[in-house]
Short mmCIF file of C-alpha atoms and ligand atoms in Angstrom, two decimals:
data_model
loop_
_atom_site.label_atom_id
_atom_site.label_comp_id
_atom_site.label_asym_id
_atom_site.label_seq_id
_atom_site.Cartn_x
_atom_site.Cartn_y
_atom_site.Cartn_z
CA ILE J 12 113.79 147.34 87.98
CA SER J 13 115.51 146.39 91.22
CA PRO J 14 119.22 145.63 90.70
CA LYS J 15 119.11 142.59 92.96
CA SER J 16 116.13 140.95 91.29
CA ILE J 17 116.66 138.09 88.89
CA VAL J 18 115.97 138.74 85.22
CA SER J 19 113.06 136.41 84.56
CA ASP J 20 113.81 133.36 82.40
CA ALA J 21 117.54 133.94 82.94
CA CYS J 22 119.59 132.88 85.96
CA ALA J 23 121.27 136.17 86.91
CA SER J 24 120.29 139.45 88.51
CA TYR J 25 120.35 142.85 86.81
CA SER J 26 123.34 143.89 88.91
CA THR J 27 125.28 140.72 88.02
CA LEU J 28 124.68 141.33 84.33
CA ASP J 29 125.60 145.00 84.65
CA ALA J 30 128.81 144.10 86.45
CA LEU J 31 129.65 141.47 83.85
CA ASN J 32 129.05 143.97 81.08
CA GLN J 33 131.30 146.54 82.66
CA LYS J 34 134.02 143.94 82.86
CA VAL J 35 133.68 142.47 79.36
CA LYS J 36 132.66 145.56 77.37
CA PRO J 37 136.19 146.87 76.75
CA ALA J 38 137.13 143.52 75.20
CA VAL J 39 133.94 143.46 73.10
CA ASP J 40 134.60 147.01 71.85
CA ASP J 41 138.18 146.13 71.07
CA LEU J 42 137.13 143.09 69.07
CA THR J 43 134.34 144.70 67.07
CA ARG J 44 136.04 148.03 66.44
CA GLY J 45 139.68 147.05 66.46
CA THR J 46 139.84 144.08 64.08
CA ASP J 47 139.18 143.98 60.35
CA PHE J 48 137.60 140.57 60.66
CA PHE J 49 134.86 141.67 63.05
CA SER J 50 134.32 145.22 61.85
CA HIS J 51 133.28 144.17 58.35
CA TYR J 52 130.11 142.31 57.56
CA ARG J 53 129.10 140.77 54.29
CA LEU J 54 125.45 140.85 53.40
CA ASN J 55 123.04 141.18 50.58
CA LEU J 56 121.58 144.54 51.41
CA PHE J 57 120.04 145.75 48.19
CA ASN J 58 119.09 142.81 46.02
CA LYS J 59 116.44 141.10 48.09
CA ALA J 60 112.87 142.27 47.70
CA CYS J 61 110.56 142.39 50.68
CA PRO J 62 108.86 138.99 50.51
CA PHE J 63 105.70 140.04 52.35
CA TRP J 64 104.24 143.08 50.74
CA SER J 65 104.76 145.16 47.70
CA ASP J 66 106.91 148.26 47.77
CA GLU J 67 104.55 149.85 45.30
CA ASP J 68 101.76 150.39 47.80
CA ALA J 69 104.14 152.78 49.63
CA MET J 70 103.07 151.32 52.97
CA CYS J 71 106.61 150.33 53.69
CA GLY J 72 109.77 149.14 52.07
CA ASN J 73 110.78 152.42 50.52
CA GLN J 74 112.51 155.41 51.92
CA ALA J 75 109.89 157.82 50.70
CA CYS J 76 107.36 156.80 53.33
CA ALA J 77 109.90 157.31 56.09
CA VAL J 78 110.81 160.72 54.75
CA ALA J 79 107.20 161.79 54.44
CA THR J 80 106.57 161.33 58.14
CA LEU J 81 109.17 163.89 59.24
CA ASP J 82 107.71 167.27 60.10
CA ASN J 83 108.92 170.19 58.01
CA GLU J 84 111.33 168.00 56.13
CA GLU J 85 112.06 170.78 53.66
CA ASP J 86 113.28 172.99 56.53
CA ILE J 87 115.99 170.53 57.43
CA PRO J 88 119.34 170.78 55.66
CA LYS J 89 119.60 168.02 53.10
CA ILE J 90 122.30 166.06 54.91
CA TRP J 91 120.07 165.71 58.00
CA ARG J 92 117.02 164.45 56.19
CA ALA J 93 115.87 160.92 56.92
CA SER J 94 116.57 159.81 53.37
CA GLU J 95 120.18 160.93 53.74
CA LEU J 96 120.67 159.78 57.34
CA GLY J 97 119.52 156.29 56.51
CA LYS J 98 122.00 155.84 53.68
CA LEU J 99 125.15 153.84 54.04
CA GLU J 100 128.19 156.02 54.35
CA GLY J 101 131.14 155.82 52.03
CA PRO J 102 131.70 153.23 49.39
CA LEU J 103 131.00 149.67 50.38
CA ALA J 104 134.08 148.50 52.20
CA LYS J 105 136.33 145.87 50.77
CA HIS J 106 137.49 143.37 53.31
CA PRO J 107 141.26 143.62 53.44
CA GLY J 108 141.70 139.89 53.19
CA ARG J 109 139.30 139.40 50.36
CA LYS J 110 141.74 139.51 47.47
CA LEU J 111 144.02 137.17 49.27
CA GLN J 112 141.21 134.81 50.01
CA LYS J 113 140.45 134.53 46.33
CA GLU J 114 144.05 133.79 45.52
CA ARG J 115 144.27 130.94 47.98
CA PRO J 116 143.27 127.51 46.81
CA GLN J 117 139.59 127.06 47.44
CA LYS J 118 138.43 124.46 49.88
CA PRO J 119 135.13 122.78 49.27
CA LEU J 120 132.28 124.34 51.20
CA GLN J 121 132.80 125.89 54.57
CA GLY J 122 135.47 124.98 57.04
CA LEU J 123 134.70 123.73 60.51
CA LEU J 124 135.45 125.55 63.68
CA GLY J 125 138.29 123.79 65.39
CA GLU J 126 140.19 122.94 62.25
CA ASN J 127 143.43 124.62 61.31
CA VAL J 128 141.77 126.40 58.45
CA GLY J 129 139.04 128.85 59.42
CA GLU J 130 136.17 129.57 57.14
CA SER J 131 137.43 133.02 56.37
CA CYS J 132 140.36 131.51 54.48
CA VAL J 133 138.13 130.17 51.78
CA VAL J 134 135.70 131.81 49.44
CA GLU J 135 132.30 131.55 51.08
CA TYR J 136 130.19 129.80 48.57
CA ASP J 137 128.16 127.39 50.55
CA ASP J 138 124.65 128.55 49.81
CA GLU J 139 122.84 125.71 51.44
CA CYS J 140 120.53 126.50 54.30
CA ASP J 141 121.40 124.17 57.15
CA GLU J 142 118.26 122.68 58.63
CA ARG J 143 119.49 123.88 62.02
CA ASP J 144 119.71 127.53 60.95
CA TYR J 145 117.48 130.02 62.76
CA CYS J 146 117.86 132.65 60.10
CA VAL J 147 118.16 132.88 56.39
CA PRO J 148 121.88 132.75 55.60
CA GLU J 149 123.17 136.01 54.23
CA ASP J 150 124.92 134.23 51.38
CA GLU J 151 121.75 132.41 50.45
CA SER J 152 121.66 133.32 46.82
CA ALA J 153 124.22 131.80 44.51
CA THR J 154 124.17 134.79 42.19
CA ALA J 155 124.04 137.68 44.64
CA LYS J 156 126.76 137.23 47.20
CA GLY J 157 126.48 140.65 48.78
CA ASP J 158 129.10 143.18 49.73
CA TYR J 159 131.32 143.84 52.66
CA VAL J 160 130.17 146.79 54.72
CA SER J 161 132.17 148.59 57.35
CA LEU J 162 130.17 148.49 60.57
CA VAL J 163 132.37 151.14 62.17
CA GLN J 164 131.67 153.61 59.38
CA ASN J 165 127.93 153.01 59.61
CA PRO J 166 126.99 153.32 63.28
CA GLU J 167 123.56 152.28 64.43
CA ARG J 168 121.84 155.51 65.46
CA PHE J 169 118.93 157.81 64.76
CA THR J 170 118.09 157.90 61.06
CA GLY J 171 114.61 159.41 61.03
CA TYR J 172 113.12 156.15 59.77
CA THR J 173 109.63 156.06 61.25
CA GLY J 174 105.94 156.11 60.34
CA ASP J 175 103.86 153.43 58.66
CA SER J 176 106.79 151.61 57.14
CA ALA J 177 108.66 151.07 60.41
CA LYS J 178 105.43 150.27 62.24
CA MET J 179 104.41 147.67 59.69
CA VAL J 180 107.78 145.95 60.00
CA TRP J 181 107.63 145.84 63.79
CA ASP J 182 104.05 144.58 63.69
CA ALA J 183 105.00 141.83 61.26
CA ILE J 184 107.89 140.83 63.53
CA TYR J 185 105.69 140.64 66.64
CA ARG J 186 103.08 138.72 64.72
CA GLU J 187 105.60 135.89 64.40
CA ASN J 188 105.24 135.50 68.15
CA CYS J 189 101.68 134.31 67.76
CA PHE J 190 102.45 130.63 67.89
CA GLN J 191 99.67 128.45 66.55
CA LYS J 192 97.45 131.42 65.92
CA SER J 193 96.39 132.81 62.60
CA SER J 194 99.24 134.96 61.40
CA PHE J 195 100.38 136.28 58.07
CA PRO J 196 101.28 134.33 56.04
CA HIS J 197 101.26 131.27 58.19
CA SER J 198 99.47 128.04 57.79
CA ALA J 199 96.14 128.97 59.31
CA SER J 200 95.44 131.50 56.60
CA LEU J 201 96.63 129.04 54.00
CA GLY J 202 94.28 126.34 55.17
CA MET J 203 97.05 124.14 56.52
CA THR J 204 97.20 122.48 59.88
CA SER J 205 99.10 124.43 62.50
CA ALA J 206 101.63 121.72 63.38
CA PRO J 207 103.86 120.17 62.47
CA ARG J 208 105.07 122.56 59.80
CA GLY J 209 107.85 121.73 57.42
CA PRO J 210 110.10 124.29 55.79
CA ALA J 211 107.89 124.38 52.72
CA ALA J 212 105.00 125.90 54.62
CA HIS J 213 107.29 128.69 55.70
CA ASP J 214 108.76 129.49 52.35
CA PHE J 215 107.26 132.91 51.85
CA ARG J 216 108.63 133.41 48.41
CA ALA J 217 106.79 130.36 47.24
CA VAL J 218 103.68 131.58 49.01
CA LEU J 219 103.87 134.98 47.45
CA GLN J 220 104.20 133.59 43.97
CA ASP J 221 100.60 132.66 44.38
CA ALA J 222 99.19 136.04 43.48
CA GLY J 223 95.57 135.26 44.24
CA ARG J 224 96.35 134.20 47.76
CA GLN J 225 98.64 137.11 48.36
CA GLN J 226 95.83 139.60 48.05
CA MET J 227 93.76 137.69 50.57
CA LEU J 228 96.71 137.39 52.93
CA GLU J 229 97.57 141.06 52.74
CA GLN J 230 93.99 141.96 53.50
CA GLN J 231 93.98 139.71 56.54
CA PHE J 232 97.39 141.00 57.58
CA ASN J 233 96.29 144.60 57.41
CA ASN J 234 93.14 143.84 59.37
CA ASN J 235 95.08 142.15 62.12
CA GLN J 236 98.25 144.16 62.27
CA MET J 237 97.02 146.76 64.70
CA GLN J 238 96.47 144.10 67.33
CA ALA J 239 99.75 142.29 66.78
CA SER J 240 102.41 143.83 68.97
CA ALA J 241 99.99 144.77 71.71
CA SER J 242 98.53 141.29 72.04
CA ALA J 243 101.95 139.62 71.80
CA GLY J 244 103.22 141.78 74.63
CA LEU J 245 100.20 141.40 76.89
CA GLU J 246 99.90 137.67 76.62
CA TYR J 247 103.47 136.55 76.77
CA GLU J 248 103.80 136.32 80.54
CA ASP J 249 101.22 133.52 80.55
CA GLU J 250 102.95 131.61 77.81
CA CYS J 251 105.27 128.64 78.12
CA LEU J 252 109.01 129.22 78.36
CA GLU J 253 109.69 128.76 74.64
CA LYS J 254 107.10 131.32 73.55
CA ARG J 255 108.26 133.77 76.18
CA VAL J 256 111.83 133.39 75.02
CA PHE J 257 110.83 134.09 71.43
CA TYR J 258 109.03 137.26 72.47
CA ARG J 259 111.85 138.37 74.73
CA VAL J 260 114.45 137.97 71.99
CA VAL J 261 112.46 140.12 69.59
CA SER J 262 111.48 142.72 72.17
CA GLY J 263 115.03 142.86 73.58
CA MET J 264 116.36 143.51 70.07
CA HIS J 265 113.77 146.27 69.67
CA THR J 266 114.89 147.76 73.02
CA SER J 267 118.50 147.68 71.91
CA ILE J 268 117.70 149.45 68.64
CA SER J 269 115.74 152.10 70.55
CA ALA J 270 118.62 152.55 72.99
CA HIS J 271 120.98 153.26 70.10
CA ILE J 272 118.54 155.70 68.54
CA CYS J 273 118.21 157.59 71.84
CA TRP J 274 121.94 157.52 72.50
CA GLU J 275 122.90 159.03 69.16
CA TYR J 276 119.94 161.21 68.43
CA LEU J 277 120.29 164.04 65.96
CA ASN J 278 119.77 167.47 67.44
CA GLN J 279 118.39 169.14 64.37
CA THR J 280 119.08 172.59 65.75
CA THR J 281 122.79 172.13 66.37
CA GLY J 282 123.40 169.26 63.95
CA GLU J 283 125.09 167.30 66.72
CA TRP J 284 124.62 163.68 67.66
CA GLN J 285 123.85 163.42 71.35
CA PRO J 286 121.99 161.40 73.98
CA ASN J 287 118.30 162.29 74.16
CA LEU J 288 116.83 161.69 77.62
CA GLN J 289 113.24 162.30 76.53
CA CYS J 290 113.62 159.63 73.87
CA TYR J 291 114.92 157.16 76.45
CA TYR J 292 112.27 158.08 78.98
CA HIS J 293 109.32 157.58 76.65
CA ARG J 294 110.55 154.55 74.73
CA LEU J 295 112.24 152.57 77.50
CA HIS J 296 112.26 153.94 81.03
CA THR J 297 108.50 153.81 81.36
CA HIS J 298 108.50 150.22 80.03
CA PRO J 299 110.53 148.11 82.47
CA GLU J 300 109.61 144.90 80.66
CA ARG J 301 111.40 146.21 77.56
CA LEU J 302 114.52 146.83 79.63
CA SER J 303 114.17 143.41 81.20
CA ASN J 304 114.16 141.85 77.73
CA LEU J 305 117.38 143.66 76.88
CA TYR J 306 119.05 142.11 79.92
CA PHE J 307 117.54 138.76 79.06
CA ASN J 308 119.11 138.92 75.60
CA TYR J 309 122.44 139.82 77.12
CA ALA J 310 122.26 136.70 79.30
CA LEU J 311 121.24 134.57 76.31
CA LEU J 312 124.09 135.77 74.10
CA THR J 313 126.61 135.60 76.92
CA ARG J 314 125.72 131.94 77.37
CA ALA J 315 125.98 131.25 73.61
CA ILE J 316 129.39 132.91 73.41
CA ALA J 317 130.62 131.09 76.49
CA LYS J 318 129.39 127.79 75.03
CA LEU J 319 131.16 128.49 71.75
CA GLY J 320 134.31 129.69 73.50
CA SER J 321 136.32 126.51 73.71
CA HIS J 322 135.54 125.67 70.08
CA LEU J 323 136.93 129.00 68.92
CA GLN J 324 140.39 128.34 70.23
CA GLY J 325 141.41 126.47 67.10
CA TYR J 326 139.76 128.86 64.67
CA THR J 327 141.99 130.74 62.26
CA TYR J 328 141.05 134.30 61.39
CA CYS J 329 142.61 134.65 57.97
CA THR J 330 143.05 138.36 57.58
CA GLY J 331 146.05 137.92 55.31
CA ASP J 332 148.52 138.86 58.00
CA ARG J 333 149.89 136.47 60.60
CA ASP J 334 150.16 139.10 63.34
CA GLN J 335 146.63 140.30 62.68
CA ASP J 336 145.36 136.73 62.84
CA ALA J 337 146.96 136.25 66.24
CA ASP J 338 145.68 139.60 67.45
CA THR J 339 142.11 138.78 66.35
CA LYS J 340 142.27 135.39 68.03
CA ALA J 341 143.51 136.93 71.29
CA LYS J 342 140.69 139.48 71.21
CA VAL J 343 138.07 136.78 70.64
CA LEU J 344 139.44 134.79 73.55
CA ALA J 345 139.30 137.85 75.80
CA VAL J 346 135.57 138.10 75.08
CA THR J 347 134.80 134.39 75.40
CA GLN J 348 136.73 134.12 78.66
CA GLY J 349 134.90 137.14 80.04
CA ALA J 350 131.55 135.68 78.96
CA SER J 351 132.43 132.41 80.70
CA SER J 352 133.15 134.12 83.99
CA VAL J 353 129.53 133.96 85.15
CA PRO J 354 128.48 130.33 84.87
CA GLU J 355 124.81 129.33 84.64
CA ILE J 356 123.62 132.62 83.27
CA PHE J 357 120.96 130.99 81.08
CA ASP J 358 119.95 127.35 81.08
CA GLU J 359 119.20 126.32 77.52
CA SER J 360 118.69 122.72 78.57
CA LEU J 361 115.26 123.68 79.95
CA MET J 362 114.03 124.69 76.53
CA PHE J 363 112.00 122.38 74.27
CA LYS J 364 111.85 119.72 76.97
CA ASN J 365 108.58 119.67 78.87
CA GLY J 366 104.92 119.99 78.02
CA GLU J 367 104.38 121.33 74.52
CA GLY J 368 108.08 122.31 74.35
CA PRO J 369 109.40 119.56 72.05
CA SER J 370 106.66 120.16 69.48
CA LEU J 371 107.48 123.87 69.38
CA LYS J 372 111.07 123.66 68.27
CA GLU J 373 110.54 123.57 64.54
CA ASP J 374 107.89 126.25 64.77
CA PHE J 375 110.23 128.41 66.84
CA ARG J 376 113.04 128.01 64.30
CA ASN J 377 110.82 128.70 61.32
CA ARG J 378 109.30 131.74 62.94
CA PHE J 379 112.69 133.15 63.72
CA ARG J 380 113.71 132.59 60.11
CA ASN J 381 110.68 134.62 59.12
CA VAL J 382 111.79 137.46 61.37
CA SER J 383 115.10 137.46 59.53
CA ARG J 384 113.27 137.59 56.19
CA ILE J 385 111.13 140.52 57.36
CA MET J 386 114.34 142.55 57.61
CA ASP J 387 114.32 142.87 53.82
CA CYS J 388 111.19 145.02 54.26
CA VAL J 389 113.00 147.66 56.33
CA GLY J 390 112.97 150.80 54.22
CA CYS J 391 116.18 152.47 55.36
CA ASP J 392 119.56 151.11 54.33
CA LYS J 393 121.39 151.61 57.61
CA CYS J 394 118.46 150.28 59.67
CA ARG J 395 118.24 147.26 57.37
CA LEU J 396 121.98 146.63 57.75
CA TRP J 397 121.75 146.54 61.54
CA GLY J 398 118.41 144.74 61.53
CA LYS J 399 119.82 142.00 59.33
CA LEU J 400 123.01 141.73 61.30
CA GLN J 401 121.18 141.46 64.61
CA THR J 402 118.66 138.84 63.47
CA ALA J 403 121.61 136.86 62.08
CA GLY J 404 123.40 137.30 65.42
CA TYR J 405 120.42 136.07 67.45
CA GLY J 406 119.88 133.26 64.93
CA THR J 407 123.47 132.15 65.45
CA ALA J 408 123.11 132.28 69.23
CA LEU J 409 119.90 130.22 69.09
CA LYS J 410 121.59 127.68 66.84
CA VAL J 411 124.55 127.35 69.19
CA LEU J 412 122.28 127.03 72.22
CA PHE J 413 119.56 124.75 70.92
CA GLU J 414 121.16 122.70 68.17
CA PHE J 415 124.31 121.58 69.94
CA ASP J 416 123.95 119.39 72.96
CA ASN J 417 126.09 120.35 75.93
CA GLU J 418 127.16 116.75 76.36
CA SER J 419 127.93 116.15 72.72
CA LYS J 420 131.38 116.58 71.28
CA GLU J 421 129.89 117.88 68.04
CA VAL J 422 131.45 121.14 66.96
CA PRO J 423 129.11 123.91 65.80
CA VAL J 424 129.60 124.67 62.12
CA LEU J 425 129.44 128.41 61.65
CA LYS J 426 130.01 130.63 58.66
CA ARG J 427 132.17 133.71 58.95
CA THR J 428 129.08 135.90 58.62
CA GLU J 429 127.47 134.11 61.56
CA LEU J 430 130.48 134.65 63.80
CA VAL J 431 130.72 138.33 62.89
CA ALA J 432 126.97 138.79 63.43
CA LEU J 433 127.06 137.02 66.79
CA PHE J 434 129.86 139.10 68.27
CA ASN J 435 128.52 142.36 66.86
CA THR J 436 125.05 141.64 68.23
CA TYR J 437 126.68 141.03 71.59
CA SER J 438 128.36 144.39 71.18
CA ARG J 439 124.99 146.06 70.43
CA LEU J 440 123.57 144.68 73.67
CA SER J 441 126.64 145.60 75.63
CA ASN J 442 126.48 149.19 74.38
CA SER J 443 122.74 149.40 74.97
CA MET J 444 123.14 148.33 78.57
CA ALA J 445 125.80 150.99 79.08
CA HIS J 446 123.51 153.63 77.51
CA VAL J 447 120.60 152.57 79.71
CA ARG J 448 122.81 152.87 82.81
CA TYR J 449 123.83 156.36 81.75
CA PHE J 450 120.23 157.47 81.24
CA ARG J 451 119.07 155.84 84.47
CA ASN J 452 121.80 157.58 86.46
CA LEU J 453 120.76 160.90 84.91
CA LEU J 454 117.15 160.36 85.91
CA GLU J 455 118.04 159.16 89.40
CA GLY J 456 120.32 162.19 89.81
CA SER J 457 117.57 164.60 88.86
CA GLU J 458 115.14 162.76 91.20
CA LYS J 459 117.55 163.27 94.10
CA GLU J 460 117.94 166.95 93.32
CA LYS J 461 114.18 167.52 93.59
P1 LIG M 21 108.52 151.89 67.56
O1 LIG M 21 109.90 151.69 68.09
O2 LIG M 21 108.33 151.87 66.07
O3 LIG M 21 107.61 150.75 68.21
C1 LIG M 21 106.34 150.39 67.65
C2 LIG M 21 105.47 149.81 68.76
O4 LIG M 21 106.08 148.62 69.24
C3 LIG M 21 105.37 150.73 69.97
O5 LIG M 21 104.31 151.63 69.84
C4 LIG M 21 105.14 149.75 71.09
O6 LIG M 21 103.80 149.36 71.17
C5 LIG M 21 105.94 148.54 70.66
N1 LIG M 21 107.30 148.50 71.25
C6 LIG M 21 108.26 149.44 71.24
N2 LIG M 21 109.37 149.00 71.80
C7 LIG M 21 109.13 147.74 72.20
C8 LIG M 21 109.90 146.75 72.85
N3 LIG M 21 111.17 146.94 73.18
N4 LIG M 21 109.30 145.58 73.13
C9 LIG M 21 108.02 145.34 72.81
N5 LIG M 21 107.24 146.23 72.16
C10 LIG M 21 107.79 147.42 71.86
N6 LIG M 21 115.28 154.04 63.38
C11 LIG M 21 116.42 154.75 63.52
O7 LIG M 21 116.38 155.95 63.72
N7 LIG M 21 117.65 154.13 63.46
C12 LIG M 21 117.76 152.78 63.27
O8 LIG M 21 118.87 152.25 63.20
C13 LIG M 21 116.56 152.01 63.12
N8 LIG M 21 116.60 150.68 62.92
C14 LIG M 21 115.44 149.99 62.76
C15 LIG M 21 115.50 148.62 62.52
C16 LIG M 21 114.34 147.90 62.32
C17 LIG M 21 114.41 146.40 62.08
C18 LIG M 21 113.08 148.56 62.34
C19 LIG M 21 111.80 147.79 62.08
C20 LIG M 21 113.01 149.91 62.58
C21 LIG M 21 114.19 150.63 62.79
N9 LIG M 21 114.15 152.01 63.07
C22 LIG M 21 115.31 152.70 63.19
C23 LIG M 21 112.87 152.66 63.34
C24 LIG M 21 112.60 152.65 64.87
O9 LIG M 21 112.77 151.35 65.41
C25 LIG M 21 111.17 153.09 65.22
O10 LIG M 21 110.25 152.33 64.50
C26 LIG M 21 110.91 154.57 64.95
O11 LIG M 21 111.88 155.35 65.59
C27 LIG M 21 109.51 154.98 65.45
O12 LIG M 21 109.45 154.74 66.85
P2 LIG M 21 108.12 154.72 67.68
O13 LIG M 21 108.38 155.48 68.94
O14 LIG M 21 106.97 155.12 66.84
O15 LIG M 21 107.89 153.19 68.15
#
């Protein structure tokens, strides 16, 4: 990667994005670590079954298969075993403002950004999926509202989750990139036409209730899965912009997760968490396109946050304390102003415009929703937490970019969970870029010494 070259499909160079990150990162860290509002995420982590395959076949979706893949597991002290590392730490956090929120008079449905009353001031009980959503809302189920989890207490890092389970999840995610090709459990295998597809064709729970078909679909999925990520990666450069963007988002998220794993890797001899250069070298350094996708995602989210920026000025962060509200607002503005400092970083107006673009939009949205559903198949609690948060964060960014016209005065309607996911996903990318710089400098230093 040459610092001066432009990140493809974005409008900025690697060095511009690195410089921007160095400038904005302190504000992003301050927001996501230093405010109650943004350091707690509410999600339904335990009550949603994997909608694609059964946990019983032990191919994925349970911790046991991750544990089994570790060498000499019994030699490792219990607290360092994958099953332990992947667990959430501490009791599920209670959001400090939660009690207060309940005591306040409830407003119907969610608030709007830009009003005096932010959504966090009301009990979040809007379970409707907006047709413009790119992911399944975390508060989807009326009965299971989920819990608040402290993101600071549960850092994204090495957990030992690996093997067939993790591989199957990644393969299923990359399979979503196969637009208009046979893919589990999409329309081709169901005997439907490939486009246009309505939400019903993408409702996997409905699909999986059909037990006879499920068996056939699983068979086909298993047969094809080995080719999925490889073919998605090889072909994407020839694809149209929209399909490339889809692949880049997913691959960039994967890169970011890997960067966090390599940055806080468990040294099982000393028991210390430390950067692991080998891990970085093999997973990322030798795959420049994966690094490029990380930078692409940073440009994409920067643009989404900049676009949202002016609308956030009137948002009220009801933490239950006036000073904290003002502090949170100031920290959000520091990030949005920083993100706005490089204009034209990504041009969303080019998407879904030319050629087959317009016809792809619904497919793109539905496929991204599927990626968010696949997260319920991740068989490690901490990985699932961060996987769900990040797909929700990208889903929010895509919604802001593609569902709200630049010229229109329409204000994006976002739930609290979407805002928290968006800024924390931005923080993941920001940290990953800093980790990559660190590793690259180490490698360049050792090259010079030779
Ligand atoms: P994997 O990372 O599993 O990759 C599988 C294949 O995908 C590779 O062989 C390669 O062909 C392709 N690939 C890899 N990277 C990219 C990329 N950036 N772009 C395109 N293709 C790529 N483990 C943890 O320790 N901590 C976590 O927090 C964690 N979170 C996870 C979250 C999710 C959603 C998932 C699915 C897994 C998570 N894991 C986590 C597991 C981790 O991502 C790896 O699967 C695991 O470490 C095994 O890595 P691997 O080297 O076998 O390759």
